[in-house]
Amino acid sequence: MKQFKFILVILCLLSGNLIPFENVYGQAISNLPQLGKSPIEEVIAAMTLEEKAALVVGTGLKMGEKENSMGFQIPNQPIPGSLADQTKVYVSGAVGRTLEIPRLGVTTIEMVDGPAGPSFGSRTTAYPIATNLSSTWDVDLVYEIGKCMGNEVLEYGLDLLLTPGMNIHRNPLGGRNFEYYSEDPLLSGKMGAAMVNGIQSQGVGTSVKHFVANNQETNRIAVDARISERALREIYLKGFKIALKESDPWTLMASYNSVNGATATENYDLLTTIARNDWGYEGIIMSDWDTGKDPVVQMKAGLNLIMPGPYQDTLIIQAVKSGKLKEEVLDQNIAWILKNTMRSPKFKHYQYSNKPDLENNAQMARKAGANGMVLLKNEVNALPLKDKNQKIALFGNGSYVTNVGGSGSGFVMRAGPTVNIIDGLKSSGYSIEDVSKQVYSNYIKENTPKQNMMDAIRGRIKRATEMPVNPEFADEVSDNADVAIITIRRNSGETEDRNIDGDFNLTETEIGNIETITKAFHSKGKKVVVVLNVGGVIETASWKDMPDAILIAWQPGQEAGNAVADILSGKINPSGRLPATFPVKYEDVPSVRNFPGTPADKPEDVVYEEGIYVGYRYHNTFDVETSYPFGYGLSYTEFGYSDLKLSSPKFKNQIEASIKVTNNGKVAGQEVVQLYISAPENKLDKPAEELKGFTKTKLLQPGESQTISFKIDGYELASFYSERSAWIADAGEYTVKIAASCEDIRLSQKFNLENDILIEVVSKALLPKFEINEMKNELNKSEK
């Protein structure tokens, strides 16, 4: 063997080819610079133009032998023998990777979907959707879920998980809202930062996405989001800013859509002026998969990495040779990639086990799923179901086939076994009524459509339509059962927004079933509980008076049934709170006139005329009734608020608010304490109140109290003045409101700011090219 390698050395020297070659000890034989040992500038200088161009472009969708043999053509394949083709597939099923250059010590970064846990060819955990996690209002718990996700990425030999999604719930019909956290940027930013910190604590990377204003799926690739500077800064960019400032994500992913006339991946204002210059971001800025038109413009805009590649490298090489693209621009983009490559497990030669702690991770998914469930209604103490001898009648297809997550890149392909609601209740010791179980089991079996393999891979699983329940059936079952549970199920996902009829609104069958079942059970003095197995907001006002209790389970991951049983049984006291407003009707949503844009079937532009008035900011300011408000949620106990104290009646740099929360009930529980601030409107139109802080108490025993403190600085008081490109805290009177929801203000106190404070001046960027007739609070101003 040594003799053979010696001959190869001679041949390589004679041919002048040292690429790639290693001696018998696996060490580089040349004096070429090595990443991690030499300055990055020297490594870049040693690259050929072809290597540089290939490094800023992904190597294509090289999925591995197993995926390549599944019987369908995978797009974005590299040319055989190309640099992209030579980059090794280390983990089968990874959705993308960067170029490796062994002779310079440059390793690849292998990436995997997605927001609810790693999704590729190996067994992983399906965690609760982002909307469920944000409903916990618990950054520590979200951090722990992130650690679990990171554990799976690391131990399966991957480098980067394409999460978290940070876009705002602008409209309840948004197809990917389940991947995102909230309608509020503070809650979104804090949750995103906690997720990033948790995942990256395991030595793997994240990708904060989709930057920015990817608030719809309808024609997402071509639609232009037209948004005012103030709405962008205060609503749509703010969550990203918080996440980037309070964590250190390896990558930031630019979205498909355009923003004020420029495609996000080709938008210098967005990628360089704001992300780099204003925020000081130092990670890799990458594209979403197959977005953008011109790779040269993308390079100039500050997009470091075009994914998934691999075909754009040729155009980049031509542009450099023709002078259309300066090579130093290419070098700067490469520098960002290499700096973050050195953080990856592959670069550090981590010996992964292929054995993540799936048992522990499943238990954490169960805990988070339960803690993110929101109890909307609980009359006559319908819940918890304390008596395990009660026989439960399960209605609704979702009771037997429960949705654990959404579709598209947010779907976990090979998750652990799904625990359906019926399974979780049975495991918790409840008896399931036989007639309803048998009828539904037969119906679902006979009416489930055949699956298309490609749809199934991405979670677009076809389900049986909801079974109608007639009065005779409901009456028969109500004789045999003690309580009814009706599950309403929804699913949505990438590339398609939801519909109003039959999705946001319940179908006639679903409304009729709730009415029929409730009437039959109530006639015998028995209770009815509705469980909402949904990914986003639905209409509730027209039917919520019928059942005794309503629980939003969301899509709580693979442990769905166990998590639901934990709440229904009282094993866990519900502590989830709504991260989005539930309107009385869809027409009450402030963006309804401008979603998904014009023309409606394939919108070219969408004008954000509601401006800053998104979600509760609109409903509270304009006194529009809600079905359930932002921040709302019930508990099996009651909490009292007392002793609100401000550190000073006047603001100087910072002010502290403290509050005592007491469990006044009979069972242990956790409360979400929310801090809202109402600001003076001397010069600028402002919402009635805005969320400026939140915390979740520890588990308080009956009679136990906890003092919560909030520190309020100038940033919490500031609004964005577009004409000055500045965040300014206006002089005047501010009101601190301590609340259990945005409509349930428990205590309040005022303080004064004597003079305006200039908090921060930022770049003049992302100016809309068209006039936007934004919603104004003129009516409320005239009444003050």
Coordinates of N, CA and C in Angstrom, one line a residue, residues 198-383:
G198 N -31.6 27.0 21.8 CA -31.7 25.6 22.2 C -31.1 24.7 21.2
I199 N -31.4 24.8 19.9 CA -30.8 24.0 18.9 C -29.3 24.1 18.8
Q200 N -28.9 25.4 18.8 CA -27.4 25.6 18.6 C -26.6 25.3 19.9
S201 N -27.3 25.1 21.0 CA -26.5 24.6 22.2 C -25.9 23.2 22.0
Q202 N -26.5 22.5 21.0 CA -26.0 21.2 20.6 C -24.9 21.2 19.6
G203 N -24.4 22.4 19.2 CA -23.3 22.4 18.2 C -23.7 22.4 16.8
V204 N -25.0 22.5 16.5 CA -25.5 22.5 15.1 C -26.1 23.9 14.8
G205 N -26.5 24.1 13.6 CA -26.9 25.4 13.2 C -28.4 25.5 12.9
T206 N -28.9 26.8 12.7 CA -30.3 27.0 12.4 C -30.4 28.0 11.3
S207 N -31.6 28.2 10.8 CA -31.8 29.1 9.7 C -33.1 29.9 10.0
V208 N -33.0 31.2 10.4 CA -34.1 32.0 10.7 C -34.7 32.4 9.4
K209 N -36.0 32.2 9.2 CA -36.6 32.4 7.9 C -38.1 32.9 8.1
H210 N -38.7 33.3 7.1 CA -38.4 33.6 5.7 C -38.3 35.1 5.6
F211 N -37.2 35.7 5.4 CA -36.9 37.1 5.5 C -37.2 37.9 4.2
V212 N -38.3 38.6 4.1 CA -39.2 39.0 5.1 C -40.6 39.1 4.4
A213 N -41.7 39.1 5.1 CA -43.0 39.3 4.6 C -43.5 38.2 3.8
N214 N -43.1 37.0 4.1 CA -43.7 35.8 3.4 C -44.9 35.4 4.3
N215 N -45.9 36.2 4.1 CA -47.1 36.1 5.0 C -48.3 35.4 4.2
Q216 N -48.0 34.9 3.0 CA -49.0 34.1 2.3 C -48.2 33.2 1.4
E217 N -49.0 32.2 0.9 CA -48.4 31.2 0.0 C -48.9 31.4 -1.4
T218 N -50.0 32.1 -1.6 CA -50.6 32.3 -2.9 C -49.6 33.2 -3.8
N219 N -49.1 32.6 -4.8 CA -48.2 33.2 -5.8 C -47.0 33.8 -5.0
R220 N -46.5 33.0 -4.0 CA -45.4 33.6 -3.2 C -44.1 33.9 -3.9
I221 N -43.9 33.3 -5.0 CA -42.7 33.5 -5.8 C -42.7 34.8 -6.5
A222 N -43.8 35.3 -6.9 CA -43.9 36.5 -7.7 C -44.5 37.7 -7.1
V223 N -45.2 37.5 -6.0 CA -46.0 38.6 -5.4 C -45.1 39.6 -4.8
D224 N -45.5 40.9 -4.9 CA -44.7 42.0 -4.3 C -45.5 42.5 -3.1
A225 N -44.9 42.3 -1.9 CA -45.5 42.8 -0.7 C -45.1 44.3 -0.5
R226 N -46.2 45.2 -0.6 CA -46.0 46.6 -0.5 C -46.3 47.1 0.9
I227 N -45.3 47.5 1.6 CA -45.5 47.8 3.1 C -44.8 49.1 3.4
S228 N -45.4 49.8 4.3 CA -44.8 51.1 4.7 C -43.5 50.8 5.5
E229 N -42.6 51.8 5.6 CA -41.4 51.7 6.4 C -41.7 51.4 7.8
R230 N -42.7 52.1 8.4 CA -43.0 51.9 9.8 C -43.6 50.5 10.0
A231 N -44.5 50.0 9.2 CA -45.1 48.7 9.4 C -44.0 47.6 9.3
L232 N -43.1 47.8 8.3 CA -42.0 46.9 8.2 C -41.1 46.8 9.5
R233 N -40.7 48.0 10.0 CA -39.8 48.0 11.1 C -40.5 47.6 12.4
E234 N -41.8 48.0 12.6 CA -42.5 47.7 13.9 C -43.1 46.3 13.9
I235 N -43.5 45.8 12.8 CA -44.2 44.5 12.8 C -43.4 43.4 12.1
Y236 N -43.1 43.6 10.9 CA -42.6 42.4 10.1 C -41.1 42.2 10.2
L237 N -40.3 43.2 10.5 CA -38.8 43.0 10.7 C -38.5 42.8 12.2
K238 N -39.4 43.3 13.1 CA -39.0 43.3 14.5 C -38.7 42.0 15.1
G239 N -39.5 41.0 14.8 CA -39.3 39.6 15.3 C -38.0 39.1 14.9
F240 N -37.6 39.3 13.6 CA -36.3 38.9 13.1 C -35.2 39.6 13.8
K241 N -35.4 40.8 14.1 CA -34.3 41.6 14.8 C -34.1 41.1 16.2
I242 N -35.2 40.8 16.9 CA -35.1 40.3 18.2 C -34.4 38.9 18.2
A243 N -34.8 38.1 17.3 CA -34.2 36.7 17.2 C -32.7 36.8 16.9
L244 N -32.3 37.7 16.0 CA -30.9 37.8 15.6 C -30.1 38.4 16.7
K245 N -30.7 39.4 17.5 CA -29.9 40.0 18.5 C -29.8 39.2 19.8
E246 N -30.8 38.3 20.1 CA -30.8 37.5 21.3 C -30.3 36.1 21.1
S247 N -30.0 35.8 19.9 CA -29.4 34.5 19.6 C -28.3 34.7 18.5
D248 N -27.7 33.7 18.0 CA -26.7 33.8 17.0 C -26.9 32.8 15.9
P249 N -28.0 32.9 15.1 CA -28.3 31.9 14.1 C -27.2 31.8 13.1
W250 N -26.9 30.6 12.6 CA -25.8 30.5 11.6 C -26.3 31.1 10.3
T251 N -27.5 31.0 10.0 CA -28.0 31.4 8.7 C -29.3 32.2 8.8
L252 N -29.5 33.1 7.8 CA -30.8 33.8 7.7 C -31.2 33.6 6.3
M253 N -32.5 33.1 6.1 CA -33.0 32.7 4.8 C -33.9 33.7 4.3
A254 N -33.6 34.3 3.1 CA -34.4 35.2 2.4 C -35.6 34.5 1.7
S255 N -36.7 35.2 1.7 CA -38.0 34.6 1.2 C -38.1 34.7 -0.3
Y256 N -39.2 34.1 -0.8 CA -39.5 34.1 -2.2 C -40.0 35.4 -2.7
N257 N -40.9 36.0 -2.0 CA -41.6 37.2 -2.4 C -40.7 38.4 -2.6
S258 N -41.3 39.4 -3.3 CA -40.6 40.7 -3.4 C -41.1 41.6 -2.2
V259 N -40.3 42.6 -1.9 CA -40.6 43.6 -0.8 C -40.4 45.0 -1.4
N260 N -41.5 45.7 -1.6 CA -41.5 47.0 -2.1 C -40.7 47.1 -3.5
G261 N -41.0 46.1 -4.3 CA -40.5 46.2 -5.7 C -39.3 45.4 -6.0
A262 N -38.6 44.8 -5.0 CA -37.4 44.0 -5.2 C -37.5 42.7 -4.6
T263 N -37.2 41.6 -5.4 CA -37.2 40.3 -4.9 C -36.3 40.2 -3.6
A264 N -36.8 39.5 -2.6 CA -36.1 39.5 -1.3 C -34.6 39.0 -1.5
T265 N -34.4 38.0 -2.3 CA -33.0 37.5 -2.5 C -32.1 38.4 -3.3
E266 N -32.7 39.4 -3.9 CA -32.0 40.4 -4.7 C -32.1 41.8 -4.2
N267 N -32.4 41.9 -2.9 CA -32.8 43.2 -2.3 C -31.6 43.6 -1.4
Y268 N -30.8 44.5 -1.9 CA -29.7 45.0 -1.1 C -30.1 45.7 0.2
D269 N -31.2 46.5 0.1 CA -31.7 47.1 1.3 C -31.9 46.1 2.4
L270 N -32.6 45.0 2.1 CA -33.0 44.0 3.0 C -31.8 43.3 3.6
L271 N -31.0 42.7 2.6 CA -29.9 41.8 3.0 C -28.7 42.5 3.6
T272 N -28.3 43.6 3.0 CA -27.1 44.3 3.4 C -27.4 45.5 4.3
T273 N -28.2 46.4 3.8 CA -28.4 47.6 4.6 C -29.0 47.3 6.0
I274 N -30.0 46.5 6.0 CA -30.7 46.2 7.3 C -30.0 45.1 8.1
A275 N -29.9 43.9 7.4 CA -29.4 42.7 8.2 C -27.9 42.9 8.6
R276 N -27.1 43.4 7.7 CA -25.7 43.5 8.0 C -25.4 44.9 8.7
N277 N -25.8 46.0 8.0 CA -25.4 47.3 8.5 C -26.1 47.7 9.8
D278 N -27.5 47.6 9.7 CA -28.3 48.1 10.9 C -28.2 47.1 12.1
W279 N -28.2 45.8 11.8 CA -28.3 44.8 12.8 C -27.0 44.1 13.2
G280 N -26.0 44.3 12.3 CA -24.7 43.7 12.5 C -24.7 42.1 12.4
Y281 N -25.6 41.6 11.6 CA -25.6 40.1 11.5 C -24.4 39.6 10.9
E282 N -23.8 38.5 11.4 CA -22.6 37.9 10.9 C -22.7 36.4 10.4
G283 N -23.9 36.0 10.2 CA -24.1 34.6 9.7 C -24.2 34.6 8.2
I284 N -24.5 33.4 7.7 CA -24.7 33.3 6.3 C -26.1 33.7 5.9
I285 N -26.2 34.6 4.8 CA -27.5 34.9 4.3 C -27.7 34.1 3.1
M286 N -28.8 33.3 3.1 CA -29.0 32.3 2.0 C -30.4 32.5 1.5
S287 N -30.6 31.8 0.3 CA -31.9 31.9 -0.3 C -32.8 30.8 0.1
D288 N -34.1 31.0 0.0 CA -35.0 29.8 0.0 C -34.8 29.0 -1.2
W289 N -35.3 27.8 -1.3 CA -35.0 26.9 -2.4 C -35.6 27.4 -3.7
D290 N -34.7 27.6 -4.7 CA -35.1 28.0 -6.1 C -35.8 29.3 -6.1
T291 N -35.2 30.3 -5.5 CA -35.8 31.6 -5.6 C -34.9 32.6 -6.2
G292 N -35.4 33.7 -6.7 CA -34.6 34.7 -7.4 C -34.4 34.5 -8.8
K293 N -34.1 35.5 -9.6 CA -34.0 35.4 -11.0 C -32.6 35.5 -11.5
D294 N -31.8 36.4 -10.8 CA -30.5 36.7 -11.4 C -29.4 36.5 -10.3
P295 N -28.6 35.4 -10.4 CA -27.6 35.1 -9.4 C -26.5 36.2 -9.2
V296 N -26.3 37.0 -10.3 CA -25.3 38.1 -10.2 C -25.9 39.2 -9.3
V297 N -27.1 39.6 -9.5 CA -27.8 40.6 -8.7 C -27.8 40.1 -7.2
Q298 N -28.1 38.8 -7.1 CA -28.1 38.2 -5.7 C -26.8 38.4 -5.0
M299 N -25.7 38.1 -5.7 CA -24.4 38.2 -5.1 C -24.1 39.7 -4.7
K300 N -24.5 40.6 -5.6 CA -24.2 42.0 -5.3 C -25.1 42.5 -4.1
A301 N -26.3 41.9 -4.0 CA -27.2 42.3 -2.9 C -26.8 41.9 -1.5
G302 N -25.9 40.9 -1.5 CA -25.4 40.4 -0.2 C -26.0 39.0 0.1
L303 N -26.5 38.3 -0.9 CA -27.0 37.0 -0.7 C -25.7 36.1 -0.8
N304 N -25.3 35.4 0.2 CA -24.1 34.7 0.2 C -24.2 33.3 -0.4
L305 N -25.4 32.7 -0.3 CA -25.5 31.3 -0.7 C -26.8 31.1 -1.4
I306 N -26.8 30.6 -2.6 CA -28.0 30.4 -3.4 C -28.3 28.9 -3.3
M307 N -29.5 28.6 -2.8 CA -29.9 27.2 -2.6 C -31.0 26.8 -3.5
P308 N -31.1 25.5 -3.9 CA -30.2 24.5 -3.6 C -29.1 24.3 -4.6
G309 N -29.1 25.2 -5.6 CA -28.1 25.1 -6.7 C -28.5 23.9 -7.6
P310 N -27.6 23.4 -8.5 CA -26.2 23.8 -8.6 C -25.9 24.6 -9.9
Y311 N -27.0 25.0 -10.6 CA -26.7 25.5 -12.0 C -26.3 27.0 -12.1
Q312 N -26.4 27.8 -11.0 CA -26.1 29.2 -11.2 C -24.6 29.5 -11.3
D313 N -23.8 28.5 -10.9 CA -22.3 28.8 -10.9 C -21.8 29.3 -12.3
T314 N -22.3 28.7 -13.3 CA -21.9 29.1 -14.7 C -22.1 30.6 -15.0
L315 N -23.3 31.1 -14.6 CA -23.6 32.5 -14.8 C -22.7 33.4 -14.0
I316 N -22.3 32.9 -12.8 CA -21.5 33.7 -11.9 C -20.1 33.8 -12.5
I317 N -19.6 32.7 -13.0 CA -18.2 32.6 -13.6 C -18.2 33.6 -14.8
Q318 N -19.2 33.5 -15.7 CA -19.3 34.4 -16.8 C -19.3 35.9 -16.4
A319 N -20.0 36.2 -15.4 CA -20.1 37.6 -14.9 C -18.8 38.1 -14.4
V320 N -18.0 37.3 -13.7 CA -16.7 37.7 -13.2 C -15.8 37.9 -14.4
K321 N -15.8 37.0 -15.3 CA -14.9 37.1 -16.5 C -15.2 38.3 -17.3
S322 N -16.5 38.6 -17.4 CA -16.9 39.8 -18.2 C -16.8 41.1 -17.5
G323 N -16.6 41.1 -16.2 CA -16.5 42.3 -15.4 C -17.8 42.8 -14.8
K324 N -18.9 42.0 -15.1 CA -20.2 42.4 -14.5 C -20.3 42.1 -13.0
L325 N -19.4 41.3 -12.5 CA -19.4 41.0 -11.1 C -17.9 41.0 -10.6
K326 N -17.6 41.9 -9.7 CA -16.3 42.0 -9.2 C -16.0 40.7 -8.3
E327 N -14.8 40.2 -8.5 CA -14.4 39.0 -7.8 C -14.4 39.2 -6.3
E328 N -14.1 40.5 -5.9 CA -14.1 40.7 -4.4 C -15.4 40.6 -3.8
V329 N -16.5 40.9 -4.6 CA -17.9 40.7 -4.1 C -18.1 39.2 -3.8
L330 N -17.7 38.4 -4.8 CA -17.7 36.9 -4.6 C -16.9 36.5 -3.4
D331 N -15.8 37.1 -3.2 CA -14.9 36.7 -2.1 C -15.6 37.0 -0.7
Q332 N -16.2 38.2 -0.7 CA -16.9 38.6 0.6 C -18.0 37.6 0.9
N333 N -18.8 37.2 -0.1 CA -19.8 36.2 0.2 C -19.3 34.9 0.7
I334 N -18.1 34.5 0.1 CA -17.5 33.3 0.5 C -17.0 33.4 1.9
A335 N -16.5 34.5 2.3 CA -15.9 34.7 3.6 C -17.0 34.4 4.7
W336 N -18.2 34.9 4.5 CA -19.3 34.6 5.4 C -19.6 33.2 5.5
I337 N -19.6 32.5 4.4 CA -19.8 31.0 4.4 C -18.7 30.3 5.1
L338 N -17.5 30.6 4.9 CA -16.4 29.9 5.5 C -16.3 30.2 7.0
K339 N -16.6 31.4 7.4 CA -16.6 31.7 8.8 C -17.6 30.8 9.6
N340 N -18.7 30.6 9.0 CA -19.7 29.8 9.7 C -19.6 28.3 9.4
T341 N -18.9 27.9 8.3 CA -18.6 26.5 8.1 C -17.8 25.9 9.3
M342 N -16.9 26.8 9.8 CA -16.0 26.3 10.9 C -16.8 26.0 12.2
R343 N -18.0 26.4 12.2 CA -18.8 26.1 13.4 C -19.5 24.7 13.3
S344 N -19.4 24.1 12.2 CA -20.2 22.9 11.9 C -19.6 21.6 12.5
P345 N -20.5 20.6 12.8 CA -19.9 19.3 13.3 C -19.0 18.6 12.3
K346 N -19.3 18.8 11.0 CA -18.4 18.1 10.1 C -17.0 18.7 10.1
F347 N -16.9 20.0 10.2 CA -15.6 20.7 10.3 C -14.9 20.3 11.5
K348 N -15.6 20.0 12.6 CA -15.0 19.6 13.9 C -14.8 18.1 14.0
H349 N -15.2 17.4 12.9 CA -15.0 15.9 12.8 C -15.8 15.2 14.0
Y350 N -17.0 15.7 14.2 CA -17.8 15.1 15.3 C -18.2 13.7 14.9
Q351 N -18.0 12.7 15.8 CA -18.3 11.3 15.5 C -19.7 11.1 16.0
Y352 N -20.7 11.2 15.1 CA -22.1 11.1 15.4 C -22.4 9.6 15.7
S353 N -23.5 9.4 16.4 CA -23.8 8.1 16.9 C -24.9 7.4 16.1
N354 N -25.7 8.2 15.4 CA -27.0 7.7 14.7 C -28.0 7.2 15.8
K355 N -27.8 7.7 17.0 CA -28.7 7.2 18.1 C -29.1 8.4 19.0
P356 N -29.9 9.4 18.5 CA -30.3 10.4 19.3 C -31.3 9.9 20.4
D357 N -31.5 10.7 21.4 CA -32.3 10.2 22.6 C -33.8 10.4 22.2
L358 N -34.3 9.5 21.4 CA -35.7 9.6 20.9 C -36.7 9.4 22.0
E359 N -36.4 8.6 23.0 CA -37.4 8.4 24.0 C -37.5 9.7 24.9
N360 N -36.4 10.3 25.2 CA -36.5 11.6 26.0 C -37.2 12.6 25.1
N361 N -36.8 12.7 23.9 CA -37.4 13.7 23.0 C -38.9 13.6 22.8
A362 N -39.4 12.4 22.8 CA -40.8 12.2 22.6 C -41.5 12.7 23.9
Q363 N -40.9 12.4 25.1 CA -41.5 12.9 26.3 C -41.5 14.4 26.4
M364 N -40.5 15.1 25.9 CA -40.5 16.5 25.8 C -41.5 17.1 24.9
A365 N -41.7 16.4 23.7 CA -42.7 16.8 22.8 C -44.1 16.7 23.4
R366 N -44.3 15.6 24.2 CA -45.6 15.5 24.9 C -45.8 16.6 25.9
K367 N -44.8 16.9 26.6 CA -44.9 18.0 27.6 C -45.2 19.3 27.0
A368 N -44.4 19.7 25.9 CA -44.6 20.9 25.2 C -46.0 21.0 24.5
G369 N -46.4 19.9 23.9 CA -47.7 19.8 23.3 C -48.8 20.1 24.2
A370 N -48.8 19.6 25.4 CA -49.8 19.8 26.4 C -49.7 21.2 26.9
N371 N -48.5 21.8 27.2 CA -48.4 23.1 27.7 C -48.8 24.2 26.7
G372 N -48.8 23.8 25.4 CA -49.3 24.8 24.4 C -50.7 24.7 24.1
M373 N -51.5 23.8 24.7 CA -52.9 23.8 24.5 C -53.6 24.9 25.2
V374 N -54.7 25.4 24.6 CA -55.4 26.5 25.2 C -56.8 26.1 25.5
L375 N -57.2 26.3 26.7 CA -58.6 26.0 27.1 C -59.4 27.3 26.9
L376 N -60.3 27.2 25.9 CA -61.1 28.4 25.6 C -62.4 28.5 26.4
K377 N -62.9 27.4 26.7 CA -64.2 27.4 27.4 C -64.3 26.2 28.4
N378 N -64.9 26.4 29.6 CA -65.0 25.3 30.5 C -66.1 25.6 31.5
E379 N -67.4 25.4 31.0 CA -68.5 25.7 31.9 C -68.9 24.5 32.7
V380 N -69.6 24.7 33.8 CA -70.1 23.7 34.7 C -69.0 22.6 35.0
N381 N -67.7 23.1 35.1 CA -66.6 22.2 35.4 C -66.6 21.0 34.6
A382 N -66.8 21.1 33.3 CA -66.8 20.0 32.4 C -65.5 19.3 32.4
L383 N -64.4 20.1 32.5 CA -63.1 19.6 32.6 C -62.4 20.0 33.9

